[in-house]
Amino acid sequence: MSVSRFTFRPGGTSEVDIEAIMKAFDSTLIHLEKTGNGEQWGTKSTAEREGYADGVKEDLEISEAWRMRGEGESKLVIMAEILDTSDAKDGLTRRVADDGTLRIQVGNMEMYENCLSDHVADHPDLQPSVDEVKSTPGGFLYINFLTSDFRAGNLSKGVGEAMIRYAQEYAKQRGMGALYLDAWIGGTRKLLEYYERLGFQKVVDFTFERKKTGGIWNGRVYKLAL
């Protein structure tokens, strides 16, 4: 599926997709730190996070099992890419598409069908809101994770919104009633302004302790009615 100049496809278990996801995450960490939002995900690179590559591969395997056979967790990893029209040696992650064209990987996201992120679903203070989400007429889609590859510069500009619009259309095509996600409350708060500008409305705020990295993470669940 294509939204504007971006093309979207399901993630696979290839080394290209694993690299693309990890490089995009690392580039996002650098961007967040530069813009005063480093506390959102911390500053440790994927190389410094034990088992991160294995976790990415596992996510892609789960996504593939759900997409192809409807088995297991309803997780879908989506890759965003753009046609490569240059011969630049810029270190960006590329793949050869089925039609023989070269595609630059510029972003990715992880979505759940009728399922919430664990840190929301299992939160003891959020059960009334969780029940409300689960009772959405027609079901719902939840964006668990979304990153742009900031190494790509202008090539990746706008990919975040394009991925959200892709998710919105994906949910609509399946008769779902809403699109949900959660966002960090902190730093410059521009992330909240960004989602609200796209039409998302606040559902509930929450706080939880990060088990792996420590510290408190303040978040907000958002809803986009479809």
mmCIF file with all atom_site columns, C-alpha atoms in Angstrom:
data_model
loop_
_atom_site.group_PDB
_atom_site.id
_atom_site.type_symbol
_atom_site.label_atom_id
_atom_site.label_alt_id
_atom_site.label_comp_id
_atom_site.label_asym_id
_atom_site.label_entity_id
_atom_site.label_seq_id
_atom_site.pdbx_PDB_ins_code
_atom_site.Cartn_x
_atom_site.Cartn_y
_atom_site.Cartn_z
_atom_site.occupancy
_atom_site.B_iso_or_equiv
_atom_site.pdbx_formal_charge
_atom_site.auth_seq_id
_atom_site.auth_comp_id
_atom_site.auth_asym_id
_atom_site.auth_atom_id
_atom_site.pdbx_PDB_model_num
ATOM 1   C CA . MET A 1 1   ? 0.000   0.000   0.000  1.00 0.00 ? 1   MET A CA 1
ATOM 2   C CA . SER A 1 2   ? 1.193   3.531   -0.801 1.00 0.00 ? 2   SER A CA 1
ATOM 3   C CA . VAL A 1 3   ? 0.459   6.752   1.080  1.00 0.00 ? 3   VAL A CA 1
ATOM 4   C CA . SER A 1 4   ? 1.881   9.771   -0.760 1.00 0.00 ? 4   SER A CA 1
ATOM 5   C CA . ARG A 1 5   ? 5.487   8.994   -1.747 1.00 0.00 ? 5   ARG A CA 1
ATOM 6   C CA . PHE A 1 6   ? 5.868   6.229   0.839  1.00 0.00 ? 6   PHE A CA 1
ATOM 7   C CA . THR A 1 7   ? 5.194   2.543   0.270  1.00 0.00 ? 7   THR A CA 1
ATOM 8   C CA . PHE A 1 8   ? 4.264   0.170   3.075  1.00 0.00 ? 8   PHE A CA 1
ATOM 9   C CA . ARG A 1 9   ? 4.814   -3.558  3.370  1.00 0.00 ? 9   ARG A CA 1
ATOM 10  C CA . PRO A 1 10  ? 4.729   -6.227  6.094  1.00 0.00 ? 10  PRO A CA 1
ATOM 11  C CA . GLY A 1 11  ? 8.012   -6.731  7.897  1.00 0.00 ? 11  GLY A CA 1
ATOM 12  C CA . GLY A 1 12  ? 9.831   -10.021 7.410  1.00 0.00 ? 12  GLY A CA 1
ATOM 13  C CA . THR A 1 13  ? 12.610  -11.852 9.205  1.00 0.00 ? 13  THR A CA 1
ATOM 14  C CA . SER A 1 14  ? 15.346  -10.788 6.780  1.00 0.00 ? 14  SER A CA 1
ATOM 15  C CA . GLU A 1 15  ? 18.547  -9.167  7.998  1.00 0.00 ? 15  GLU A CA 1
ATOM 16  C CA . VAL A 1 16  ? 17.534  -6.049  6.059  1.00 0.00 ? 16  VAL A CA 1
ATOM 17  C CA . ASP A 1 17  ? 14.396  -5.559  8.154  1.00 0.00 ? 17  ASP A CA 1
ATOM 18  C CA . ILE A 1 18  ? 16.151  -6.311  11.430 1.00 0.00 ? 18  ILE A CA 1
ATOM 19  C CA . GLU A 1 19  ? 18.857  -3.776  10.563 1.00 0.00 ? 19  GLU A CA 1
ATOM 20  C CA . ALA A 1 20  ? 16.319  -1.187  9.393  1.00 0.00 ? 20  ALA A CA 1
ATOM 21  C CA . ILE A 1 21  ? 14.358  -1.378  12.656 1.00 0.00 ? 21  ILE A CA 1
ATOM 22  C CA . MET A 1 22  ? 17.450  -1.158  14.848 1.00 0.00 ? 22  MET A CA 1
ATOM 23  C CA . LYS A 1 23  ? 19.055  1.675   12.874 1.00 0.00 ? 23  LYS A CA 1
ATOM 24  C CA . ALA A 1 24  ? 15.806  3.655   12.908 1.00 0.00 ? 24  ALA A CA 1
ATOM 25  C CA . PHE A 1 25  ? 15.542  3.230   16.682 1.00 0.00 ? 25  PHE A CA 1
ATOM 26  C CA . ASP A 1 26  ? 19.138  4.358   17.209 1.00 0.00 ? 26  ASP A CA 1
ATOM 27  C CA . SER A 1 27  ? 18.581  7.407   15.000 1.00 0.00 ? 27  SER A CA 1
ATOM 28  C CA . THR A 1 28  ? 15.425  8.249   16.943 1.00 0.00 ? 28  THR A CA 1
ATOM 29  C CA . LEU A 1 29  ? 17.306  8.127   20.247 1.00 0.00 ? 29  LEU A CA 1
ATOM 30  C CA . ILE A 1 30  ? 19.811  10.661  18.908 1.00 0.00 ? 30  ILE A CA 1
ATOM 31  C CA . HIS A 1 31  ? 17.003  12.886  17.608 1.00 0.00 ? 31  HIS A CA 1
ATOM 32  C CA . LEU A 1 32  ? 15.128  12.766  20.916 1.00 0.00 ? 32  LEU A CA 1
ATOM 33  C CA . GLU A 1 33  ? 18.253  13.669  22.871 1.00 0.00 ? 33  GLU A CA 1
ATOM 34  C CA . LYS A 1 34  ? 18.980  16.631  20.586 1.00 0.00 ? 34  LYS A CA 1
ATOM 35  C CA . THR A 1 35  ? 15.432  17.970  20.904 1.00 0.00 ? 35  THR A CA 1
ATOM 36  C CA . GLY A 1 36  ? 15.231  17.778  24.700 1.00 0.00 ? 36  GLY A CA 1
ATOM 37  C CA . ASN A 1 37  ? 13.229  14.556  24.839 1.00 0.00 ? 37  ASN A CA 1
ATOM 38  C CA . GLY A 1 38  ? 15.948  12.052  25.659 1.00 0.00 ? 38  GLY A CA 1
ATOM 39  C CA . GLU A 1 39  ? 14.105  10.674  28.679 1.00 0.00 ? 39  GLU A CA 1
ATOM 40  C CA . GLN A 1 40  ? 11.380  9.213   26.474 1.00 0.00 ? 40  GLN A CA 1
ATOM 41  C CA . TRP A 1 41  ? 13.336  6.071   25.554 1.00 0.00 ? 41  TRP A CA 1
ATOM 42  C CA . GLY A 1 42  ? 16.693  6.682   27.230 1.00 0.00 ? 42  GLY A CA 1
ATOM 43  C CA . THR A 1 43  ? 20.047  7.048   25.493 1.00 0.00 ? 43  THR A CA 1
ATOM 44  C CA . LYS A 1 44  ? 21.336  3.458   25.282 1.00 0.00 ? 44  LYS A CA 1
ATOM 45  C CA . SER A 1 45  ? 21.781  2.320   21.693 1.00 0.00 ? 45  SER A CA 1
ATOM 46  C CA . THR A 1 46  ? 20.496  -1.034  20.469 1.00 0.00 ? 46  THR A CA 1
ATOM 47  C CA . ALA A 1 47  ? 24.041  -2.404  20.735 1.00 0.00 ? 47  ALA A CA 1
ATOM 48  C CA . GLU A 1 48  ? 24.029  -1.548  24.447 1.00 0.00 ? 48  GLU A CA 1
ATOM 49  C CA . ARG A 1 49  ? 20.642  -3.164  25.099 1.00 0.00 ? 49  ARG A CA 1
ATOM 50  C CA . GLU A 1 50  ? 21.068  -6.836  25.875 1.00 0.00 ? 50  GLU A CA 1
ATOM 51  C CA . GLY A 1 51  ? 19.016  -9.086  23.611 1.00 0.00 ? 51  GLY A CA 1
ATOM 52  C CA . TYR A 1 52  ? 17.591  -6.236  21.539 1.00 0.00 ? 52  TYR A CA 1
ATOM 53  C CA . ALA A 1 53  ? 18.360  -7.810  18.157 1.00 0.00 ? 53  ALA A CA 1
ATOM 54  C CA . ASP A 1 54  ? 16.847  -11.113 19.279 1.00 0.00 ? 54  ASP A CA 1
ATOM 55  C CA . GLY A 1 55  ? 13.746  -9.255  20.437 1.00 0.00 ? 55  GLY A CA 1
ATOM 56  C CA . VAL A 1 56  ? 13.363  -7.553  17.062 1.00 0.00 ? 56  VAL A CA 1
ATOM 57  C CA . LYS A 1 57  ? 13.685  -10.884 15.265 1.00 0.00 ? 57  LYS A CA 1
ATOM 58  C CA . GLU A 1 58  ? 11.105  -12.452 17.579 1.00 0.00 ? 58  GLU A CA 1
ATOM 59  C CA . ASP A 1 59  ? 8.670   -9.586  16.925 1.00 0.00 ? 59  ASP A CA 1
ATOM 60  C CA . LEU A 1 60  ? 9.067   -10.120 13.185 1.00 0.00 ? 60  LEU A CA 1
ATOM 61  C CA . GLU A 1 61  ? 8.491   -13.865 13.537 1.00 0.00 ? 61  GLU A CA 1
ATOM 62  C CA . ILE A 1 62  ? 5.318   -13.242 15.567 1.00 0.00 ? 62  ILE A CA 1
ATOM 63  C CA . SER A 1 63  ? 4.134   -10.712 12.992 1.00 0.00 ? 63  SER A CA 1
ATOM 64  C CA . GLU A 1 64  ? 4.730   -13.147 10.151 1.00 0.00 ? 64  GLU A CA 1
ATOM 65  C CA . ALA A 1 65  ? 2.872   -15.965 11.927 1.00 0.00 ? 65  ALA A CA 1
ATOM 66  C CA . TRP A 1 66  ? -0.143  -13.721 12.517 1.00 0.00 ? 66  TRP A CA 1
ATOM 67  C CA . ARG A 1 67  ? -0.190  -12.251 9.024  1.00 0.00 ? 67  ARG A CA 1
ATOM 68  C CA . MET A 1 68  ? 0.261   -15.520 7.152  1.00 0.00 ? 68  MET A CA 1
ATOM 69  C CA . ARG A 1 69  ? -1.562  -18.028 9.366  1.00 0.00 ? 69  ARG A CA 1
ATOM 70  C CA . GLY A 1 70  ? -3.575  -16.060 11.918 1.00 0.00 ? 70  GLY A CA 1
ATOM 71  C CA . GLU A 1 71  ? -1.626  -17.789 14.681 1.00 0.00 ? 71  GLU A CA 1
ATOM 72  C CA . GLY A 1 72  ? -0.411  -16.432 18.005 1.00 0.00 ? 72  GLY A CA 1
ATOM 73  C CA . GLU A 1 73  ? -0.275  -12.809 19.083 1.00 0.00 ? 73  GLU A CA 1
ATOM 74  C CA . SER A 1 74  ? -2.087  -10.334 16.808 1.00 0.00 ? 74  SER A CA 1
ATOM 75  C CA . LYS A 1 75  ? 1.067   -8.314  16.172 1.00 0.00 ? 75  LYS A CA 1
ATOM 76  C CA . LEU A 1 76  ? 1.910   -6.737  12.812 1.00 0.00 ? 76  LEU A CA 1
ATOM 77  C CA . VAL A 1 77  ? 5.203   -5.053  11.930 1.00 0.00 ? 77  VAL A CA 1
ATOM 78  C CA . ILE A 1 78  ? 4.954   -2.632  9.016  1.00 0.00 ? 78  ILE A CA 1
ATOM 79  C CA . MET A 1 79  ? 7.937   -1.228  7.112  1.00 0.00 ? 79  MET A CA 1
ATOM 80  C CA . ALA A 1 80  ? 7.864   2.163   5.375  1.00 0.00 ? 80  ALA A CA 1
ATOM 81  C CA . GLU A 1 81  ? 10.087  2.692   2.355  1.00 0.00 ? 81  GLU A CA 1
ATOM 82  C CA . ILE A 1 82  ? 10.728  5.082   -0.487 1.00 0.00 ? 82  ILE A CA 1
ATOM 83  C CA . LEU A 1 83  ? 12.045  4.599   -4.015 1.00 0.00 ? 83  LEU A CA 1
ATOM 84  C CA . ASP A 1 84  ? 15.806  5.125   -4.256 1.00 0.00 ? 84  ASP A CA 1
ATOM 85  C CA . THR A 1 85  ? 16.568  7.370   -7.221 1.00 0.00 ? 85  THR A CA 1
ATOM 86  C CA . SER A 1 86  ? 20.220  8.050   -6.440 1.00 0.00 ? 86  SER A CA 1
ATOM 87  C CA . ASP A 1 87  ? 23.512  6.218   -6.224 1.00 0.00 ? 87  ASP A CA 1
ATOM 88  C CA . ALA A 1 88  ? 24.397  7.774   -2.882 1.00 0.00 ? 88  ALA A CA 1
ATOM 89  C CA . LYS A 1 89  ? 26.714  5.880   -0.531 1.00 0.00 ? 89  LYS A CA 1
ATOM 90  C CA . ASP A 1 90  ? 25.028  7.165   2.594  1.00 0.00 ? 90  ASP A CA 1
ATOM 91  C CA . GLY A 1 91  ? 24.808  4.051   4.758  1.00 0.00 ? 91  GLY A CA 1
ATOM 92  C CA . LEU A 1 92  ? 21.003  3.952   4.711  1.00 0.00 ? 92  LEU A CA 1
ATOM 93  C CA . THR A 1 93  ? 19.269  0.574   4.780  1.00 0.00 ? 93  THR A CA 1
ATOM 94  C CA . ARG A 1 94  ? 18.084  -0.573  1.357  1.00 0.00 ? 94  ARG A CA 1
ATOM 95  C CA . ARG A 1 95  ? 16.429  -3.625  -0.176 1.00 0.00 ? 95  ARG A CA 1
ATOM 96  C CA . VAL A 1 96  ? 15.707  -4.805  -3.698 1.00 0.00 ? 96  VAL A CA 1
ATOM 97  C CA . ALA A 1 97  ? 11.928  -5.001  -4.212 1.00 0.00 ? 97  ALA A CA 1
ATOM 98  C CA . ASP A 1 98  ? 10.160  -7.703  -6.223 1.00 0.00 ? 98  ASP A CA 1
ATOM 99  C CA . ASP A 1 99  ? 9.982   -5.347  -9.214 1.00 0.00 ? 99  ASP A CA 1
ATOM 100 C CA . GLY A 1 100 ? 13.756  -4.894  -9.171 1.00 0.00 ? 100 GLY A CA 1
ATOM 101 C CA . THR A 1 101 ? 13.729  -1.336  -7.812 1.00 0.00 ? 101 THR A CA 1
ATOM 102 C CA . LEU A 1 102 ? 15.870  -0.279  -4.879 1.00 0.00 ? 102 LEU A CA 1
ATOM 103 C CA . ARG A 1 103 ? 13.964  0.884   -1.797 1.00 0.00 ? 103 ARG A CA 1
ATOM 104 C CA . ILE A 1 104 ? 15.279  2.922   1.136  1.00 0.00 ? 104 ILE A CA 1
ATOM 105 C CA . GLN A 1 105 ? 13.825  1.930   4.513  1.00 0.00 ? 105 GLN A CA 1
ATOM 106 C CA . VAL A 1 106 ? 12.657  5.123   6.237  1.00 0.00 ? 106 VAL A CA 1
ATOM 107 C CA . GLY A 1 107 ? 10.449  3.982   9.130  1.00 0.00 ? 107 GLY A CA 1
ATOM 108 C CA . ASN A 1 108 ? 8.542   1.171   10.807 1.00 0.00 ? 108 ASN A CA 1
ATOM 109 C CA . MET A 1 109 ? 5.703   0.549   13.219 1.00 0.00 ? 109 MET A CA 1
ATOM 110 C CA . GLU A 1 110 ? 4.198   -2.256  15.267 1.00 0.00 ? 110 GLU A CA 1
ATOM 111 C CA . MET A 1 111 ? 0.412   -2.634  15.484 1.00 0.00 ? 111 MET A CA 1
ATOM 112 C CA . TYR A 1 112 ? -1.916  -4.902  17.479 1.00 0.00 ? 112 TYR A CA 1
ATOM 113 C CA . GLU A 1 113 ? -5.341  -6.006  16.286 1.00 0.00 ? 113 GLU A CA 1
ATOM 114 C CA . ASN A 1 114 ? -7.854  -5.877  19.174 1.00 0.00 ? 114 ASN A CA 1
ATOM 115 C CA . CYS A 1 115 ? -5.060  -5.969  21.722 1.00 0.00 ? 115 CYS A CA 1
ATOM 116 C CA . LEU A 1 116 ? -3.316  -3.303  23.821 1.00 0.00 ? 116 LEU A CA 1
ATOM 117 C CA . SER A 1 117 ? 0.310   -2.842  24.816 1.00 0.00 ? 117 SER A CA 1
ATOM 118 C CA . ASP A 1 118 ? 1.121   -4.805  27.970 1.00 0.00 ? 118 ASP A CA 1
ATOM 119 C CA . HIS A 1 119 ? 2.096   -1.704  29.957 1.00 0.00 ? 119 HIS A CA 1
ATOM 120 C CA . VAL A 1 120 ? -1.435  -0.388  29.380 1.00 0.00 ? 120 VAL A CA 1
ATOM 121 C CA . ALA A 1 121 ? -3.449  -3.625  29.426 1.00 0.00 ? 121 ALA A CA 1
ATOM 122 C CA . ASP A 1 122 ? -1.890  -4.833  32.693 1.00 0.00 ? 122 ASP A CA 1
ATOM 123 C CA . HIS A 1 123 ? -1.867  -1.486  34.514 1.00 0.00 ? 123 HIS A CA 1
ATOM 124 C CA . PRO A 1 124 ? -4.018  -1.809  37.673 1.00 0.00 ? 124 PRO A CA 1
ATOM 125 C CA . ASP A 1 125 ? -5.243  1.793   37.498 1.00 0.00 ? 125 ASP A CA 1
ATOM 126 C CA . LEU A 1 126 ? -6.302  1.616   33.858 1.00 0.00 ? 126 LEU A CA 1
ATOM 127 C CA . GLN A 1 127 ? -8.780  -1.255  33.886 1.00 0.00 ? 127 GLN A CA 1
ATOM 128 C CA . PRO A 1 128 ? -11.902 0.920   33.354 1.00 0.00 ? 128 PRO A CA 1
ATOM 129 C CA . SER A 1 129 ? -10.233 2.513   30.312 1.00 0.00 ? 129 SER A CA 1
ATOM 130 C CA . VAL A 1 130 ? -8.964  -0.876  29.097 1.00 0.00 ? 130 VAL A CA 1
ATOM 131 C CA . ASP A 1 131 ? -12.492 -2.282  29.302 1.00 0.00 ? 131 ASP A CA 1
ATOM 132 C CA . GLU A 1 132 ? -13.766 0.712   27.341 1.00 0.00 ? 132 GLU A CA 1
ATOM 133 C CA . VAL A 1 133 ? -11.173 0.189   24.608 1.00 0.00 ? 133 VAL A CA 1
ATOM 134 C CA . LYS A 1 134 ? -11.937 -3.528  24.373 1.00 0.00 ? 134 LYS A CA 1
ATOM 135 C CA . SER A 1 135 ? -15.643 -2.794  23.924 1.00 0.00 ? 135 SER A CA 1
ATOM 136 C CA . THR A 1 136 ? -15.039 -0.579  20.860 1.00 0.00 ? 136 THR A CA 1
ATOM 137 C CA . PRO A 1 137 ? -17.739 -1.459  18.287 1.00 0.00 ? 137 PRO A CA 1
ATOM 138 C CA . GLY A 1 138 ? -16.134 -3.329  15.396 1.00 0.00 ? 138 GLY A CA 1
ATOM 139 C CA . GLY A 1 139 ? -12.889 -3.777  17.281 1.00 0.00 ? 139 GLY A CA 1
ATOM 140 C CA . PHE A 1 140 ? -9.794  -1.576  17.335 1.00 0.00 ? 140 PHE A CA 1
ATOM 141 C CA . LEU A 1 141 ? -6.196  -1.216  16.199 1.00 0.00 ? 141 LEU A CA 1
ATOM 142 C CA . TYR A 1 142 ? -3.425  -0.220  18.610 1.00 0.00 ? 142 TYR A CA 1
ATOM 143 C CA . ILE A 1 143 ? -0.120  1.314   17.494 1.00 0.00 ? 143 ILE A CA 1
ATOM 144 C CA . ASN A 1 144 ? 2.439   -0.024  19.941 1.00 0.00 ? 144 ASN A CA 1
ATOM 145 C CA . PHE A 1 145 ? 5.587   1.396   18.383 1.00 0.00 ? 145 PHE A CA 1
ATOM 146 C CA . LEU A 1 146 ? 6.456   3.851   15.633 1.00 0.00 ? 146 LEU A CA 1
ATOM 147 C CA . THR A 1 147 ? 9.856   5.165   14.542 1.00 0.00 ? 147 THR A CA 1
ATOM 148 C CA . SER A 1 148 ? 11.273  7.187   11.666 1.00 0.00 ? 148 SER A CA 1
ATOM 149 C CA . ASP A 1 149 ? 14.838  6.773   10.424 1.00 0.00 ? 149 ASP A CA 1
ATOM 150 C CA . PHE A 1 150 ? 16.231  10.249  11.022 1.00 0.00 ? 150 PHE A CA 1
ATOM 151 C CA . ARG A 1 151 ? 19.438  9.328   9.177  1.00 0.00 ? 151 ARG A CA 1
ATOM 152 C CA . ALA A 1 152 ? 17.429  9.710   5.967  1.00 0.00 ? 152 ALA A CA 1
ATOM 153 C CA . GLY A 1 153 ? 16.806  13.429  6.530  1.00 0.00 ? 153 GLY A CA 1
ATOM 154 C CA . ASN A 1 154 ? 14.267  14.867  4.103  1.00 0.00 ? 154 ASN A CA 1
ATOM 155 C CA . LEU A 1 155 ? 13.646  11.414  2.625  1.00 0.00 ? 155 LEU A CA 1
ATOM 156 C CA . SER A 1 156 ? 11.895  10.353  5.829  1.00 0.00 ? 156 SER A CA 1
ATOM 157 C CA . LYS A 1 157 ? 10.152  13.664  6.492  1.00 0.00 ? 157 LYS A CA 1
ATOM 158 C CA . GLY A 1 158 ? 6.424   13.059  6.934  1.00 0.00 ? 158 GLY A CA 1
ATOM 159 C CA . VAL A 1 159 ? 6.725   9.295   7.297  1.00 0.00 ? 159 VAL A CA 1
ATOM 160 C CA . GLY A 1 160 ? 5.356   9.356   10.855 1.00 0.00 ? 160 GLY A CA 1
ATOM 161 C CA . GLU A 1 161 ? 2.060   10.873  9.775  1.00 0.00 ? 161 GLU A CA 1
ATOM 162 C CA . ALA A 1 162 ? 1.982   8.621   6.706  1.00 0.00 ? 162 ALA A CA 1
ATOM 163 C CA . MET A 1 163 ? 2.340   5.532   8.906  1.00 0.00 ? 163 MET A CA 1
ATOM 164 C CA . ILE A 1 164 ? -0.506  6.707   11.121 1.00 0.00 ? 164 ILE A CA 1
ATOM 165 C CA . ARG A 1 165 ? -2.704  7.299   8.070  1.00 0.00 ? 165 ARG A CA 1
ATOM 166 C CA . TYR A 1 166 ? -1.793  3.818   6.848  1.00 0.00 ? 166 TYR A CA 1
ATOM 167 C CA . ALA A 1 167 ? -2.874  2.349   10.194 1.00 0.00 ? 167 ALA A CA 1
ATOM 168 C CA . GLN A 1 168 ? -6.068  4.399   10.072 1.00 0.00 ? 168 GLN A CA 1
ATOM 169 C CA . GLU A 1 169 ? -6.943  3.054   6.618  1.00 0.00 ? 169 GLU A CA 1
ATOM 170 C CA . TYR A 1 170 ? -5.978  -0.497  7.623  1.00 0.00 ? 170 TYR A CA 1
ATOM 171 C CA . ALA A 1 171 ? -8.411  -0.336  10.542 1.00 0.00 ? 171 ALA A CA 1
ATOM 172 C CA . LYS A 1 172 ? -11.192 1.214   8.464  1.00 0.00 ? 172 LYS A CA 1
ATOM 173 C CA . GLN A 1 173 ? -10.934 -1.518  5.842  1.00 0.00 ? 173 GLN A CA 1
ATOM 174 C CA . ARG A 1 174 ? -11.546 -4.080  8.580  1.00 0.00 ? 174 ARG A CA 1
ATOM 175 C CA . GLY A 1 175 ? -14.547 -2.274  10.009 1.00 0.00 ? 175 GLY A CA 1
ATOM 176 C CA . MET A 1 176 ? -12.779 -1.274  13.208 1.00 0.00 ? 176 MET A CA 1
ATOM 177 C CA . GLY A 1 177 ? -14.177 1.578   15.245 1.00 0.00 ? 177 GLY A CA 1
ATOM 178 C CA . ALA A 1 178 ? -11.034 3.276   16.535 1.00 0.00 ? 178 ALA A CA 1
ATOM 179 C CA . LEU A 1 179 ? -7.261  3.608   16.392 1.00 0.00 ? 179 LEU A CA 1
ATOM 180 C CA . TYR A 1 180 ? -5.382  3.863   19.698 1.00 0.00 ? 180 TYR A CA 1
ATOM 181 C CA . LEU A 1 181 ? -1.825  4.591   20.787 1.00 0.00 ? 181 LEU A CA 1
ATOM 182 C CA . ASP A 1 182 ? -0.010  5.906   23.833 1.00 0.00 ? 182 ASP A CA 1
ATOM 183 C CA . ALA A 1 183 ? 2.530   8.696   24.062 1.00 0.00 ? 183 ALA A CA 1
ATOM 184 C CA . TRP A 1 184 ? 5.114   9.942   26.521 1.00 0.00 ? 184 TRP A CA 1
ATOM 185 C CA . ILE A 1 185 ? 4.201   12.962  28.631 1.00 0.00 ? 185 ILE A CA 1
ATOM 186 C CA . GLY A 1 186 ? 7.383   14.897  29.187 1.00 0.00 ? 186 GLY A CA 1
ATOM 187 C CA . GLY A 1 187 ? 10.144  16.900  27.587 1.00 0.00 ? 187 GLY A CA 1
ATOM 188 C CA . THR A 1 188 ? 8.849   19.519  25.190 1.00 0.00 ? 188 THR A CA 1
ATOM 189 C CA . ARG A 1 189 ? 5.414   17.826  24.981 1.00 0.00 ? 189 ARG A CA 1
ATOM 190 C CA . LYS A 1 190 ? 5.513   18.327  21.211 1.00 0.00 ? 190 LYS A CA 1
ATOM 191 C CA . LEU A 1 191 ? 4.645   14.659  20.717 1.00 0.00 ? 191 LEU A CA 1
ATOM 192 C CA . LEU A 1 192 ? 1.286   15.262  22.395 1.00 0.00 ? 192 LEU A CA 1
ATOM 193 C CA . GLU A 1 193 ? 0.655   18.301  20.215 1.00 0.00 ? 193 GLU A CA 1
ATOM 194 C CA . TYR A 1 194 ? 1.577   16.246  17.158 1.00 0.00 ? 194 TYR A CA 1
ATOM 195 C CA . TYR A 1 195 ? -0.962  13.494  17.838 1.00 0.00 ? 195 TYR A CA 1
ATOM 196 C CA . GLU A 1 196 ? -3.680  15.967  18.754 1.00 0.00 ? 196 GLU A CA 1
ATOM 197 C CA . ARG A 1 197 ? -3.060  17.836  15.517 1.00 0.00 ? 197 ARG A CA 1
ATOM 198 C CA . LEU A 1 198 ? -3.718  14.549  13.689 1.00 0.00 ? 198 LEU A CA 1
ATOM 199 C CA . GLY A 1 199 ? -7.093  14.223  15.387 1.00 0.00 ? 199 GLY A CA 1
ATOM 200 C CA . PHE A 1 200 ? -6.313  12.005  18.386 1.00 0.00 ? 200 PHE A CA 1
ATOM 201 C CA . GLN A 1 201 ? -8.167  12.676  21.622 1.00 0.00 ? 201 GLN A CA 1
ATOM 202 C CA . LYS A 1 202 ? -7.028  11.974  25.170 1.00 0.00 ? 202 LYS A CA 1
ATOM 203 C CA . VAL A 1 203 ? -8.439  8.886   26.872 1.00 0.00 ? 203 VAL A CA 1
ATOM 204 C CA . VAL A 1 204 ? -6.450  8.701   30.111 1.00 0.00 ? 204 VAL A CA 1
ATOM 205 C CA . ASP A 1 205 ? -3.052  9.561   31.623 1.00 0.00 ? 205 ASP A CA 1
ATOM 206 C CA . PHE A 1 206 ? -0.978  6.968   33.480 1.00 0.00 ? 206 PHE A CA 1
ATOM 207 C CA . THR A 1 207 ? 2.374   6.320   35.132 1.00 0.00 ? 207 THR A CA 1
ATOM 208 C CA . PHE A 1 208 ? 4.434   3.159   35.388 1.00 0.00 ? 208 PHE A CA 1
ATOM 209 C CA . GLU A 1 209 ? 7.903   2.090   36.483 1.00 0.00 ? 209 GLU A CA 1
ATOM 210 C CA . ARG A 1 210 ? 10.213  0.919   33.714 1.00 0.00 ? 210 ARG A CA 1
ATOM 211 C CA . LYS A 1 211 ? 11.449  -2.520  34.744 1.00 0.00 ? 211 LYS A CA 1
ATOM 212 C CA . LYS A 1 212 ? 14.432  -2.777  32.389 1.00 0.00 ? 212 LYS A CA 1
ATOM 213 C CA . THR A 1 213 ? 15.828  0.747   32.487 1.00 0.00 ? 213 THR A CA 1
ATOM 214 C CA . GLY A 1 214 ? 14.396  2.014   35.758 1.00 0.00 ? 214 GLY A CA 1
ATOM 215 C CA . GLY A 1 215 ? 12.711  5.338   36.403 1.00 0.00 ? 215 GLY A CA 1
ATOM 216 C CA . ILE A 1 216 ? 9.148   6.512   35.990 1.00 0.00 ? 216 ILE A CA 1
ATOM 217 C CA . TRP A 1 217 ? 7.465   6.820   32.588 1.00 0.00 ? 217 TRP A CA 1
ATOM 218 C CA . ASN A 1 218 ? 4.451   9.109   32.301 1.00 0.00 ? 218 ASN A CA 1
ATOM 219 C CA . GLY A 1 219 ? 2.124   8.379   29.415 1.00 0.00 ? 219 GLY A CA 1
ATOM 220 C CA . ARG A 1 220 ? -1.196  9.191   27.819 1.00 0.00 ? 220 ARG A CA 1
ATOM 221 C CA . VAL A 1 221 ? -3.524  6.901   25.879 1.00 0.00 ? 221 VAL A CA 1
ATOM 222 C CA . TYR A 1 222 ? -5.002  8.502   22.760 1.00 0.00 ? 222 TYR A CA 1
ATOM 223 C CA . LYS A 1 223 ? -7.968  7.554   20.586 1.00 0.00 ? 223 LYS A CA 1
ATOM 224 C CA . LEU A 1 224 ? -8.781  8.379   16.982 1.00 0.00 ? 224 LEU A CA 1
ATOM 225 C CA . ALA A 1 225 ? -12.404 7.509   16.209 1.00 0.00 ? 225 ALA A CA 1
ATOM 226 C CA . LEU A 1 226 ? -12.909 6.039   12.738 1.00 0.00 ? 226 LEU A CA 1
#
